GROMACS .gro file of N, CA and C in nm:
model
  243
    1ALA      N    1  -0.490   0.585  -0.333
    1ALA     CA    2  -0.460   0.650  -0.207
    1ALA      C    3  -0.309   0.664  -0.188
    2LEU      N    4  -0.235   0.558  -0.222
    2LEU     CA    5  -0.090   0.562  -0.202
    2LEU      C    6  -0.024   0.671  -0.287
    3PHE      N    7  -0.070   0.686  -0.411
    3PHE     CA    8  -0.012   0.788  -0.499
    3PHE      C    9  -0.046   0.928  -0.451
    4SER      N   10  -0.160   0.943  -0.382
    4SER     CA   11  -0.198   1.075  -0.332
    4SER      C   12  -0.148   1.099  -0.190
    5LYS      N   13  -0.059   1.010  -0.144
    5LYS     CA   14   0.004   1.021  -0.012
    5LYS      C   15  -0.100   1.023   0.101
    6THR      N   16  -0.191   0.927   0.092
    6THR     CA   17  -0.296   0.910   0.192
    6THR      C   18  -0.273   0.780   0.267
    7PRO      N   19  -0.273   0.782   0.401
    7PRO     CA   20  -0.257   0.657   0.475
    7PRO      C   21  -0.374   0.563   0.447
    8VAL      N   22  -0.346   0.433   0.446
    8VAL     CA   23  -0.447   0.335   0.408
    8VAL      C   24  -0.475   0.239   0.523
    9ILE      N   25  -0.603   0.223   0.553
    9ILE     CA   26  -0.651   0.117   0.641
    9ILE      C   27  -0.727   0.021   0.551
   10THR      N   28  -0.690  -0.107   0.555
   10THR     CA   29  -0.752  -0.203   0.464
   10THR      C   30  -0.773  -0.337   0.531
   11SER      N   31  -0.850  -0.420   0.466
   11SER     CA   32  -0.872  -0.556   0.513
   11SER      C   33  -0.743  -0.636   0.501
   12LYS      N   34  -0.722  -0.726   0.596
   12LYS     CA   35  -0.603  -0.811   0.588
   12LYS      C   36  -0.631  -0.938   0.509
   13PHE      N   37  -0.746  -0.945   0.444
   13PHE     CA   38  -0.785  -1.063   0.368
   13PHE      C   39  -0.777  -1.035   0.218
   14SER      N   40  -0.781  -1.142   0.140
   14SER     CA   41  -0.780  -1.137  -0.006
   14SER      C   42  -0.648  -1.077  -0.055
   15SER      N   43  -0.654  -1.003  -0.164
   15SER     CA   44  -0.532  -0.944  -0.221
   15SER      C   45  -0.511  -0.801  -0.172
   16LEU      N   46  -0.595  -0.753  -0.084
   16LEU     CA   47  -0.584  -0.614  -0.040
   16LEU      C   48  -0.453  -0.581   0.030
   17PRO      N   49  -0.397  -0.667   0.115
   17PRO     CA   50  -0.268  -0.633   0.175
   17PRO      C   51  -0.158  -0.612   0.070
   18GLU      N   52  -0.158  -0.694  -0.033
   18GLU     CA   53  -0.057  -0.678  -0.138
   18GLU      C   54  -0.079  -0.548  -0.215
   19ALA      N   55  -0.204  -0.517  -0.245
   19ALA     CA   56  -0.233  -0.395  -0.320
   19ALA      C   57  -0.203  -0.270  -0.238
   20ALA      N   58  -0.235  -0.273  -0.111
   20ALA     CA   59  -0.215  -0.155  -0.026
   20ALA      C   60  -0.073  -0.142   0.025
   21GLY      N   61   0.002  -0.251   0.022
   21GLY     CA   62   0.142  -0.246   0.061
   21GLY      C   63   0.167  -0.270   0.208
   22PRO      N   64   0.293  -0.294   0.240
   22PRO     CA   65   0.329  -0.329   0.377
   22PRO      C   66   0.313  -0.216   0.478
   23SER      N   67   0.304  -0.093   0.433
   23SER     CA   68   0.287   0.018   0.528
   23SER      C   69   0.141   0.048   0.558
   24SER      N   70   0.049  -0.024   0.494
   24SER     CA   71  -0.093  -0.003   0.523
   24SER      C   72  -0.127  -0.064   0.658
   25TYR      N   73  -0.232  -0.013   0.719
   25TYR     CA   74  -0.280  -0.067   0.846
   25TYR      C   75  -0.384  -0.172   0.811
   26GLN      N   76  -0.352  -0.298   0.834
   26GLN     CA   77  -0.436  -0.409   0.790
   26GLN      C   78  -0.513  -0.467   0.907
   27VAL      N   79  -0.645  -0.479   0.889
   27VAL     CA   80  -0.733  -0.523   0.997
   27VAL      C   81  -0.832  -0.627   0.946
   28ASP      N   82  -0.889  -0.699   1.040
   28ASP     CA   83  -1.006  -0.782   1.012
   28ASP      C   84  -1.122  -0.684   0.996
   29PRO      N   85  -1.188  -0.681   0.881
   29PRO     CA   86  -1.293  -0.582   0.860
   29PRO      C   87  -1.412  -0.595   0.956
   30ALA      N   88  -1.423  -0.707   1.024
   30ALA     CA   89  -1.531  -0.724   1.122
   30ALA      C   90  -1.489  -0.675   1.261
   31ASP      N   91  -1.363  -0.638   1.277
   31ASP     CA   92  -1.311  -0.594   1.407
   31ASP      C   93  -1.316  -0.441   1.416
   32ILE      N   94  -1.427  -0.391   1.466
   32ILE     CA   95  -1.448  -0.247   1.475
   32ILE      C   96  -1.341  -0.180   1.562
   33ASP      N   97  -1.300  -0.246   1.668
   33ASP     CA   98  -1.197  -0.189   1.756
   33ASP      C   99  -1.064  -0.172   1.683
   34ALA      N  100  -1.028  -0.268   1.599
   34ALA     CA  101  -0.903  -0.259   1.523
   34ALA      C  102  -0.910  -0.145   1.421
   35ILE      N  103  -1.025  -0.129   1.359
   35ILE     CA  104  -1.042  -0.018   1.264
   35ILE      C  105  -1.030   0.115   1.337
   36ALA      N  106  -1.096   0.126   1.451
   36ALA     CA  107  -1.090   0.249   1.531
   36ALA      C  108  -0.947   0.277   1.577
   37GLN      N  109  -0.875   0.173   1.618
   37GLN     CA  110  -0.737   0.189   1.662
   37GLN      C  111  -0.650   0.243   1.547
   38GLY      N  112  -0.670   0.191   1.427
   38GLY     CA  113  -0.595   0.241   1.312
   38GLY      C  114  -0.627   0.386   1.282
   39MET      N  115  -0.754   0.421   1.288
   39MET     CA  116  -0.795   0.560   1.264
   39MET      C  117  -0.736   0.654   1.369
   40GLU      N  118  -0.741   0.612   1.494
   40GLU     CA  119  -0.685   0.694   1.602
   40GLU      C  120  -0.534   0.711   1.585
   41GLY      N  121  -0.466   0.604   1.547
   41GLY     CA  122  -0.323   0.612   1.525
   41GLY      C  123  -0.287   0.710   1.415
   42ILE      N  124  -0.361   0.704   1.306
   42ILE     CA  125  -0.336   0.794   1.193
   42ILE      C  126  -0.365   0.938   1.232
   43LEU      N  127  -0.473   0.960   1.305
   43LEU     CA  128  -0.511   1.096   1.342
   43LEU      C  129  -0.424   1.156   1.452
   44ASN      N  130  -0.380   1.075   1.546
   44ASN     CA  131  -0.313   1.127   1.665
   44ASN      C  132  -0.162   1.111   1.668
   45ASP      N  133  -0.106   1.026   1.585
   45ASP     CA  134   0.038   1.000   1.588
   45ASP      C  135   0.102   1.047   1.457
   46ASP      N  136   0.159   1.167   1.463
   46ASP     CA  137   0.218   1.227   1.342
   46ASP      C  138   0.327   1.140   1.281
   47ASP      N  139   0.413   1.083   1.364
   47ASP     CA  140   0.522   1.000   1.312
   47ASP      C  141   0.468   0.875   1.243
   48PHE      N  142   0.369   0.812   1.304
   48PHE     CA  143   0.305   0.693   1.245
   48PHE      C  144   0.244   0.726   1.109
   49ARG      N  145   0.170   0.838   1.104
   49ARG     CA  146   0.104   0.880   0.980
   49ARG      C  147   0.207   0.912   0.872
   50LYS      N  148   0.311   0.987   0.908
   50LYS     CA  149   0.413   1.025   0.810
   50LYS      C  150   0.486   0.902   0.756
   51GLN      N  151   0.515   0.807   0.845
   51GLN     CA  152   0.582   0.684   0.802
   51GLN      C  153   0.493   0.606   0.705
   52MET      N  154   0.364   0.596   0.736
   52MET     CA  155   0.271   0.527   0.646
   52MET      C  156   0.268   0.594   0.509
   53VAL      N  157   0.260   0.727   0.510
   53VAL     CA  158   0.252   0.803   0.385
   53VAL      C  159   0.380   0.785   0.303
   54GLU      N  160   0.495   0.804   0.365
   54GLU     CA  161   0.622   0.795   0.292
   54GLU      C  162   0.645   0.655   0.236
   55LYS      N  163   0.628   0.553   0.320
   55LYS     CA  164   0.650   0.416   0.274
   55LYS      C  165   0.545   0.374   0.172
   56GLY      N  166   0.422   0.418   0.191
   56GLY     CA  167   0.316   0.385   0.096
   56GLY      C  168   0.342   0.445  -0.041
   57TYR      N  169   0.387   0.571  -0.043
   57TYR     CA  170   0.416   0.636  -0.170
   57TYR      C  171   0.532   0.566  -0.241
   58LEU      N  172   0.636   0.531  -0.167
   58LEU     CA  173   0.748   0.459  -0.228
   58LEU      C  174   0.703   0.323  -0.282
   59TYR      N  175   0.619   0.254  -0.208
   59TYR     CA  176   0.567   0.124  -0.253
   59TYR      C  177   0.488   0.140  -0.383
   60ALA      N  178   0.411   0.246  -0.392
   60ALA     CA  179   0.326   0.269  -0.509
   60ALA      C  180   0.407   0.296  -0.636
   61GLN      N  181   0.529   0.344  -0.621
   61GLN     CA  182   0.610   0.378  -0.738
   61GLN      C  183   0.634   0.259  -0.829
   62GLN      N  184   0.633   0.138  -0.774
   62GLN     CA  185   0.656   0.021  -0.858
   62GLN      C  186   0.540  -0.004  -0.954
   63PHE      N  187   0.428   0.064  -0.932
   63PHE     CA  188   0.311   0.045  -1.017
   63PHE      C  189   0.291   0.159  -1.116
   64ARG      N  190   0.387   0.252  -1.121
   64ARG     CA  191   0.379   0.359  -1.220
   64ARG      C  192   0.389   0.299  -1.359
   65GLY      N  193   0.334   0.366  -1.455
   65GLY     CA  194   0.329   0.314  -1.591
   65GLY      C  195   0.463   0.280  -1.652
   66GLU      N  196   0.558   0.372  -1.649
   66GLU     CA  197   0.686   0.351  -1.716
   66GLU      C  198   0.766   0.234  -1.658
   67PRO      N  199   0.789   0.229  -1.527
   67PRO     CA  200   0.864   0.114  -1.473
   67PRO      C  201   0.792  -0.019  -1.498
   68LEU      N  202   0.662  -0.018  -1.487
   68LEU     CA  203   0.586  -0.140  -1.509
   68LEU      C  204   0.596  -0.184  -1.654
   69THR      N  205   0.594  -0.089  -1.747
   69THR     CA  206   0.609  -0.120  -1.889
   69THR      C  207   0.745  -0.183  -1.916
   70HIS      N  208   0.850  -0.127  -1.857
   70HIS     CA  209   0.985  -0.184  -1.875
   70HIS      C  210   0.993  -0.326  -1.820
   71GLN      N  211   0.932  -0.348  -1.705
   71GLN     CA  212   0.933  -0.483  -1.646
   71GLN      C  213   0.861  -0.582  -1.736
   72MET      N  214   0.747  -0.542  -1.789
   72MET     CA  215   0.671  -0.631  -1.876
   72MET      C  216   0.746  -0.660  -2.006
   73MET      N  217   0.807  -0.557  -2.064
   73MET     CA  218   0.883  -0.577  -2.187
   73MET      C  219   1.002  -0.670  -2.163
   74SER      N  220   1.069  -0.654  -2.052
   74SER     CA  221   1.181  -0.741  -2.017
   74SER      C  222   1.133  -0.886  -2.002
   75LEU      N  223   1.020  -0.904  -1.939
   75LEU     CA  224   0.964  -1.037  -1.924
   75LEU      C  225   0.932  -1.098  -2.060
   76TYR      N  226   0.868  -1.022  -2.148
   76TYR     CA  227   0.834  -1.072  -2.281
   76TYR      C  228   0.960  -1.108  -2.360
   77GLU      N  229   1.062  -1.022  -2.352
   77GLU     CA  230   1.186  -1.049  -2.424
   77GLU      C  231   1.252  -1.177  -2.373
   78THR      N  232   1.250  -1.197  -2.243
   78THR     CA  233   1.306  -1.318  -2.185
   78THR      C  234   1.231  -1.442  -2.233
   79MET      N  235   1.101  -1.431  -2.241
   79MET     CA  236   1.019  -1.545  -2.283
   79MET      C  237   1.040  -1.577  -2.431
   80LEU      N  238   1.069  -1.476  -2.512
   80LEU     CA  239   1.084  -1.496  -2.655
   80LEU      C  240   1.224  -1.542  -2.695
   81THR      N  241   1.320  -1.531  -2.605
   81THR     CA  242   1.456  -1.571  -2.640
   81THR      C  243   1.490  -1.708  -2.585
   0.00000   0.00000   0.00000
């Protein structure tokens, strides 16, 4: 979703907040009102939605193949020296 510039509403539990990033709207999945509030905010507040999209896309860039490959190679080289 982040790579496709889609705002994300996710559970605030487990590893989902880390995966979805700090610009995601994180809720207790059992809290229907919180989910509805997030949906309304995304649908009705253009600035809120745009900020989520822009920050989410930037956050997702760290998981692109090339930068991630360089980070892993650097880690391996450090471990081997």
